[in-house]
PDB file of C-alpha atoms in Angstrom:
ATOM      1  CA  MET A  43      87.299 137.213 112.427  1.00  0.00           C
ATOM      2  CA  ALA A  44      88.725 140.658 112.298  1.00  0.00           C
ATOM      3  CA  LEU A  45      92.270 142.100 112.553  1.00  0.00           C
ATOM      4  CA  GLY A  46      93.465 143.622 116.237  1.00  0.00           C
ATOM      5  CA  THR A  47      90.300 141.373 118.209  1.00  0.00           C
ATOM      6  CA  GLU A  48      92.081 138.764 119.093  1.00  0.00           C
ATOM      7  CA  SER A  49      93.493 139.427 122.968  1.00  0.00           C
ATOM      8  CA  SER A  50      96.082 136.662 124.022  1.00  0.00           C
ATOM      9  CA  GLY A  51      94.404 134.600 126.218  1.00  0.00           C
ATOM     10  CA  SER A  52      91.656 134.388 123.221  1.00  0.00           C
ATOM     11  CA  ASN A  53      93.951 131.158 121.313  1.00  0.00           C
ATOM     12  CA  THR A  54      93.291 128.729 123.496  1.00  0.00           C
ATOM     13  CA  ALA A  55      89.340 128.354 122.840  1.00  0.00           C
ATOM     14  CA  PRO A  56      89.730 128.516 119.427  1.00  0.00           C
ATOM     15  CA  ASP A  57      92.626 125.953 119.556  1.00  0.00           C
ATOM     16  CA  SER A  58      90.430 123.184 121.934  1.00  0.00           C
ATOM     17  CA  THR A  59      87.227 123.977 119.009  1.00  0.00           C
ATOM     18  CA  ARG A  60      89.744 123.101 115.545  1.00  0.00           C
ATOM     19  CA  ALA A  61      90.620 120.197 117.371  1.00  0.00           C
ATOM     20  CA  PRO A  62      87.757 118.153 117.364  1.00  0.00           C
ATOM     21  CA  SER A  63      86.478 119.957 113.963  1.00  0.00           C
ATOM     22  CA  ALA A  64      90.102 118.802 112.468  1.00  0.00           C
ATOM     23  CA  GLY A  65      88.891 114.686 114.103  1.00  0.00           C
ATOM     24  CA  LEU A  66      85.534 115.581 111.912  1.00  0.00           C
ATOM     25  CA  GLY A  67      87.475 116.924 108.562  1.00  0.00           C
ATOM     26  CA  LEU A  68      89.384 114.106 108.582  1.00  0.00           C
ATOM     27  CA  ALA A  69      87.050 111.522 109.212  1.00  0.00           C
ATOM     28  CA  VAL A  70      84.808 113.463 106.928  1.00  0.00           C
ATOM     29  CA  ALA A  71      87.214 112.625 104.171  1.00  0.00           C
ATOM     30  CA  LEU A  72      88.195 108.977 105.318  1.00  0.00           C
ATOM     31  CA  LEU A  73      84.251 107.985 105.544  1.00  0.00           C
ATOM     32  CA  THR A  74      84.248 109.211 101.503  1.00  0.00           C
ATOM     33  CA  GLY A  75      86.866 107.535 100.925  1.00  0.00           C
ATOM     34  CA  VAL A  76      85.341 104.113 101.387  1.00  0.00           C
ATOM     35  CA  ALA A  77      82.118 105.337 100.296  1.00  0.00           C
ATOM     36  CA  VAL A  78      83.743 105.756  96.606  1.00  0.00           C
ATOM     37  CA  THR A  79      85.726 102.944  97.268  1.00  0.00           C
ATOM     38  CA  LEU A  80      82.260 100.149  97.666  1.00  0.00           C
ATOM     39  CA  ALA A  81      80.375 102.712  95.140  1.00  0.00           C
ATOM     40  CA  LEU A  82      82.368 101.223  92.649  1.00  0.00           C
ATOM     41  CA  ALA A  83      83.364  98.151  93.351  1.00  0.00           C
ATOM     42  CA  VAL A  84      79.690  97.418  94.001  1.00  0.00           C
ATOM     43  CA  TYR A  85      78.811  99.044  91.015  1.00  0.00           C
ATOM     44  CA  SER A  86      81.223  97.588  88.744  1.00  0.00           C
ATOM     45  CA  LYS A  87      80.739  94.127  90.145  1.00  0.00           C
ATOM     46  CA  THR A  88      76.382  94.269  89.757  1.00  0.00           C
ATOM     47  CA  HIS A  89      76.497  95.898  87.231  1.00  0.00           C
ATOM     48  CA  ASP A  90      76.403  93.215  82.922  1.00  0.00           C
ATOM     49  CA  PRO A  91      79.561  94.325  81.560  1.00  0.00           C
ATOM     50  CA  ALA A  92      79.465  95.143  77.894  1.00  0.00           C
ATOM     51  CA  ARG A  93      82.537  93.355  76.651  1.00  0.00           C
ATOM     52  CA  ARG A  94      83.250  96.132  73.946  1.00  0.00           C
ATOM     53  CA  PRO A  95      85.402  99.360  73.594  1.00  0.00           C
ATOM     54  CA  LEU A  96      83.496 102.482  73.461  1.00  0.00           C
ATOM     55  CA  PHE A  97      86.431 104.078  71.865  1.00  0.00           C
ATOM     56  CA  THR A  98      90.164 103.661  71.798  1.00  0.00           C
ATOM     57  CA  LEU A  99      91.759 106.926  71.203  1.00  0.00           C
ATOM     58  CA  GLY A 100      93.992 106.041  68.919  1.00  0.00           C
ATOM     59  CA  PHE A 101      94.902 102.685  69.895  1.00  0.00           C
ATOM     60  CA  SER A 102      94.392  99.486  68.135  1.00  0.00           C
ATOM     61  CA  GLY A 103      92.336  97.941  71.132  1.00  0.00           C
ATOM     62  CA  MET A 104      91.169  98.991  74.573  1.00  0.00           C
ATOM     63  CA  LEU A 105      94.150  96.523  76.022  1.00  0.00           C
ATOM     64  CA  PRO A 106      96.707  99.146  74.552  1.00  0.00           C
ATOM     65  CA  MET A 107      95.061 102.726  75.862  1.00  0.00           C
ATOM     66  CA  LYS A 108      94.146 100.803  78.932  1.00  0.00           C
ATOM     67  CA  ALA A 109      98.426 100.061  79.526  1.00  0.00           C
ATOM     68  CA  TRP A 110      99.778 103.377  78.090  1.00  0.00           C
ATOM     69  CA  LEU A 111      97.458 105.898  79.603  1.00  0.00           C
ATOM     70  CA  THR A 112      98.142 104.031  83.521  1.00  0.00           C
ATOM     71  CA  THR A 113     101.578 104.201  82.310  1.00  0.00           C
ATOM     72  CA  ALA A 114     101.857 107.813  81.625  1.00  0.00           C
ATOM     73  CA  ALA A 115      99.457 108.206  84.998  1.00  0.00           C
ATOM     74  CA  ALA A 116     101.879 106.400  87.317  1.00  0.00           C
ATOM     75  CA  VAL A 117     105.050 108.473  86.070  1.00  0.00           C
ATOM     76  CA  LEU A 118     103.310 111.217  86.286  1.00  0.00           C
ATOM     77  CA  LEU A 119     102.523 110.855  90.047  1.00  0.00           C
ATOM     78  CA  LEU A 120     105.797 109.695  90.004  1.00  0.00           C
ATOM     79  CA  VAL A 121     106.492 113.259  89.139  1.00  0.00           C
ATOM     80  CA  GLN A 122     103.815 114.143  92.177  1.00  0.00           C
ATOM     81  CA  LEU A 123     105.903 112.305  94.533  1.00  0.00           C
ATOM     82  CA  THR A 124     109.367 113.792  93.811  1.00  0.00           C
ATOM     83  CA  THR A 125     107.830 116.888  93.883  1.00  0.00           C
ATOM     84  CA  ALA A 126     105.662 116.956  97.159  1.00  0.00           C
ATOM     85  CA  LEU A 127     109.208 115.304  98.484  1.00  0.00           C
ATOM     86  CA  TRP A 128     110.790 118.353  97.129  1.00  0.00           C
ATOM     87  CA  MET A 129     108.596 120.975  98.369  1.00  0.00           C
ATOM     88  CA  TRP A 130     108.626 119.627 102.451  1.00  0.00           C
ATOM     89  CA  GLY A 131     111.794 119.397 102.625  1.00  0.00           C
ATOM     90  CA  ARG A 132     113.052 115.714 102.389  1.00  0.00           C
ATOM     91  CA  LEU A 133     114.374 115.317  99.108  1.00  0.00           C
ATOM     92  CA  PRO A 134     117.794 114.317  99.649  1.00  0.00           C
ATOM     93  CA  GLY A 135     120.512 117.052  98.302  1.00  0.00           C
ATOM     94  CA  ALA A 136     117.692 118.957  96.643  1.00  0.00           C
ATOM     95  CA  GLY A 137     117.616 122.109  98.692  1.00  0.00           C
ATOM     96  CA  ARG A 138     114.868 124.588  99.107  1.00  0.00           C
ATOM     97  CA  ALA A 139     112.451 123.883  95.932  1.00  0.00           C
ATOM     98  CA  PRO A 140     111.787 126.529  93.772  1.00  0.00           C
ATOM     99  CA  GLY A 141     108.537 128.629  93.475  1.00  0.00           C
ATOM    100  CA  TRP A 142     107.382 126.931  90.113  1.00  0.00           C
ATOM    101  CA  THR A 143     107.437 123.172  92.109  1.00  0.00           C
ATOM    102  CA  ALA A 144     103.984 123.301  93.841  1.00  0.00           C
ATOM    103  CA  PRO A 145     102.053 123.736  89.907  1.00  0.00           C
ATOM    104  CA  VAL A 146     103.939 120.851  88.805  1.00  0.00           C
ATOM    105  CA  HIS A 147     102.935 119.220  91.742  1.00  0.00           C
ATOM    106  CA  ARG A 148      99.379 120.081  91.181  1.00  0.00           C
ATOM    107  CA  TRP A 149      99.516 119.927  87.087  1.00  0.00           C
ATOM    108  CA  SER A 150     100.846 116.228  87.246  1.00  0.00           C
ATOM    109  CA  GLY A 151      98.452 115.430  89.445  1.00  0.00           C
ATOM    110  CA  THR A 152      95.513 116.785  88.034  1.00  0.00           C
ATOM    111  CA  VAL A 153      97.221 115.478  84.480  1.00  0.00           C
ATOM    112  CA  ALA A 154      97.548 112.266  86.331  1.00  0.00           C
ATOM    113  CA  PHE A 155      93.992 111.736  87.349  1.00  0.00           C
ATOM    114  CA  VAL A 156      92.412 112.826  84.246  1.00  0.00           C
ATOM    115  CA  LEU A 157      94.583 110.188  82.379  1.00  0.00           C
ATOM    116  CA  THR A 158      92.780 107.183  84.315  1.00  0.00           C
ATOM    117  CA  LEU A 159      89.727 108.804  83.603  1.00  0.00           C
ATOM    118  CA  PRO A 160      88.965 106.228  80.083  1.00  0.00           C
ATOM    119  CA  VAL A 161      90.679 103.490  82.027  1.00  0.00           C
ATOM    120  CA  ALA A 162      88.401 103.648  84.607  1.00  0.00           C
ATOM    121  CA  PHE A 163      85.548 104.369  82.123  1.00  0.00           C
ATOM    122  CA  HIS A 164      86.076 101.024  80.385  1.00  0.00           C
ATOM    123  CA  CYS A 165      87.169  98.932  83.288  1.00  0.00           C
ATOM    124  CA  ILE A 166      84.057  99.774  84.589  1.00  0.00           C
ATOM    125  CA  TRP A 167      81.471  99.851  81.853  1.00  0.00           C
ATOM    126  CA  ALA A 168      83.472  97.103  79.354  1.00  0.00           C
ATOM    127  CA  LEU A 169      84.782  95.152  82.096  1.00  0.00           C
ATOM    128  CA  GLY A 170      83.615  95.166  85.439  1.00  0.00           C
ATOM    129  CA  PHE A 171      84.609  94.097  88.783  1.00  0.00           C
ATOM    130  CA  ALA A 172      86.437  90.900  88.030  1.00  0.00           C
ATOM    131  CA  SER A 173      87.802  88.156  90.300  1.00  0.00           C
ATOM    132  CA  SER A 174      88.801  85.387  88.032  1.00  0.00           C
ATOM    133  CA  ASP A 175      91.976  84.431  89.058  1.00  0.00           C
ATOM    134  CA  SER A 176      94.356  86.921  91.687  1.00  0.00           C
ATOM    135  CA  ARG A 177      95.891  88.863  89.250  1.00  0.00           C
ATOM    136  CA  VAL A 178      92.775  90.308  88.064  1.00  0.00           C
ATOM    137  CA  LEU A 179      90.545  90.564  92.150  1.00  0.00           C
ATOM    138  CA  VAL A 180      93.926  92.510  92.409  1.00  0.00           C
ATOM    139  CA  HIS A 181      93.402  94.896  89.678  1.00  0.00           C
ATOM    140  CA  SER A 182      89.729  95.393  91.000  1.00  0.00           C
ATOM    141  CA  LEU A 183      90.624  95.873  94.181  1.00  0.00           C
ATOM    142  CA  ALA A 184      93.203  98.362  93.598  1.00  0.00           C
ATOM    143  CA  GLY A 185      90.933 100.669  90.927  1.00  0.00           C
ATOM    144  CA  CYS A 186      87.998 101.146  93.511  1.00  0.00           C
ATOM    145  CA  VAL A 187      90.677 101.274  96.220  1.00  0.00           C
ATOM    146  CA  PHE A 188      92.145 104.224  93.811  1.00  0.00           C
ATOM    147  CA  TYR A 189      89.413 106.808  93.184  1.00  0.00           C
ATOM    148  CA  GLY A 190      88.497 106.205  96.787  1.00  0.00           C
ATOM    149  CA  ALA A 191      91.964 107.864  97.829  1.00  0.00           C
ATOM    150  CA  TYR A 192      91.545 109.680  95.641  1.00  0.00           C
ATOM    151  CA  ALA A 193      88.720 111.636  96.314  1.00  0.00           C
ATOM    152  CA  ALA A 194      89.591 111.766 100.807  1.00  0.00           C
ATOM    153  CA  LYS A 195      93.127 113.005  99.583  1.00  0.00           C
ATOM    154  CA  MET A 196      90.945 115.720  97.938  1.00  0.00           C
ATOM    155  CA  LEU A 197      89.031 116.395 101.118  1.00  0.00           C
ATOM    156  CA  GLY A 198      91.625 116.643 103.066  1.00  0.00           C
ATOM    157  CA  LEU A 199      93.508 119.146 101.093  1.00  0.00           C
ATOM    158  CA  ARG A 200      90.449 121.123 102.182  1.00  0.00           C
ATOM    159  CA  THR A 201      90.529 120.343 105.389  1.00  0.00           C
ATOM    160  CA  LYS A 202      92.140 123.023 107.836  1.00  0.00           C
ATOM    161  CA  LYS A 203      93.950 122.269 110.884  1.00  0.00           C
ATOM    162  CA  LEU A 204      94.287 118.455 109.814  1.00  0.00           C
ATOM    163  CA  PRO A 205      97.168 116.382 112.110  1.00  0.00           C
ATOM    164  CA  GLY A 206     101.070 116.393 110.608  1.00  0.00           C
ATOM    165  CA  TRP A 207     100.603 112.372 108.860  1.00  0.00           C
ATOM    166  CA  ALA A 208      96.940 112.908 107.539  1.00  0.00           C
ATOM    167  CA  LEU A 209      98.006 114.340 104.289  1.00  0.00           C
ATOM    168  CA  PRO A 210     101.300 112.519 103.094  1.00  0.00           C
ATOM    169  CA  VAL A 211      99.249 109.281 104.235  1.00  0.00           C
ATOM    170  CA  LEU A 212      96.380 109.814 102.207  1.00  0.00           C
ATOM    171  CA  GLY A 213      99.042 110.831  99.199  1.00  0.00           C
ATOM    172  CA  SER A 214     100.582 107.901  99.632  1.00  0.00           C
ATOM    173  CA  ALA A 215      97.152 105.222  99.031  1.00  0.00           C
ATOM    174  CA  VAL A 216      96.335 107.317  95.651  1.00  0.00           C
ATOM    175  CA  LEU A 217      99.907 106.745  94.781  1.00  0.00           C
ATOM    176  CA  LEU A 218     100.578 103.329  95.648  1.00  0.00           C
ATOM    177  CA  SER A 219      97.324 101.807  95.088  1.00  0.00           C
ATOM    178  CA  LEU A 220      97.749 103.071  91.176  1.00  0.00           C
ATOM    179  CA  VAL A 221     101.244 101.288  91.195  1.00  0.00           C
ATOM    180  CA  VAL A 222      99.594  97.813  92.152  1.00  0.00           C
ATOM    181  CA  LEU A 223      97.118  98.993  89.005  1.00  0.00           C
ATOM    182  CA  TRP A 224     100.149  99.383  86.874  1.00  0.00           C
ATOM    183  CA  LEU A 225     101.988  96.240  88.448  1.00  0.00           C
ATOM    184  CA  SER A 226      98.778  93.796  88.116  1.00  0.00           C
ATOM    185  CA  ALA A 227      97.768  95.035  84.745  1.00  0.00           C
ATOM    186  CA  SER A 228     100.286  97.282  82.418  1.00  0.00           C
ATOM    187  CA  LEU A 229     103.330  94.831  82.905  1.00  0.00           C
ATOM    188  CA  TRP A 230     101.031  92.172  82.627  1.00  0.00           C
ATOM    189  CA  PHE A 231     100.289  93.407  78.903  1.00  0.00           C
ATOM    190  CA  PHE A 232     103.101  94.964  78.239  1.00  0.00           C
ATOM    191  CA  THR A 233     104.528  90.912  79.111  1.00  0.00           C
ATOM    192  CA  ARG A 234     102.767  89.476  76.948  1.00  0.00           C
ATOM    193  CA  THR A 235     103.709  88.778  73.259  1.00  0.00           C
ATOM    194  CA  ASP A 236     100.496  87.714  71.839  1.00  0.00           C
ATOM    195  CA  ILE A 237      99.120  91.960  72.524  1.00  0.00           C
ATOM    196  CA  PRO A 238      99.111  94.260  69.899  1.00  0.00           C
ATOM    197  CA  LYS A 239     101.352  96.760  71.931  1.00  0.00           C
ATOM    198  CA  PHE A 240      99.729  99.889  70.161  1.00  0.00           C
TER     199      PHE A 240
END
């Protein structure tokens, strides 16, 4: 709409039409997240796992590679959490966020996501969805939820007029699922003495 064409009385109609579209946008983001989660779970469960790594990126094996990449991604998501709190004025004692926090927030999230891709590929392709014990089942579920939450958050970022709670909740789902992934696999790996650590 061109500048100067809006009258003071025209603000109510666009707002009333935007509210349903915002709700629709949020619903689409959430349903996409659920679809991604289910697709990954179904594929990794029905796929016949290869039981071998395709690559290890210089690590001695698949487990060290997965543990270290997930750890690096988790650290970067903590950077994301800190910068998000700072940008929203919720970081106690930090004052106003400087201009560099937004790029750091975006790039730390991008790099964290890229670091998870080799891990996810090997989890799905080499190992599949496993439920041999509760730790492994929780890890498999959290991995699927992580990518569903990430898809929902990315769509949410591009949806106009979301409710104020939506992005923090979607971002928290991404962070929480990665923390559960790290606790259920990387922490287990680092506390084992019978597996090479690099």
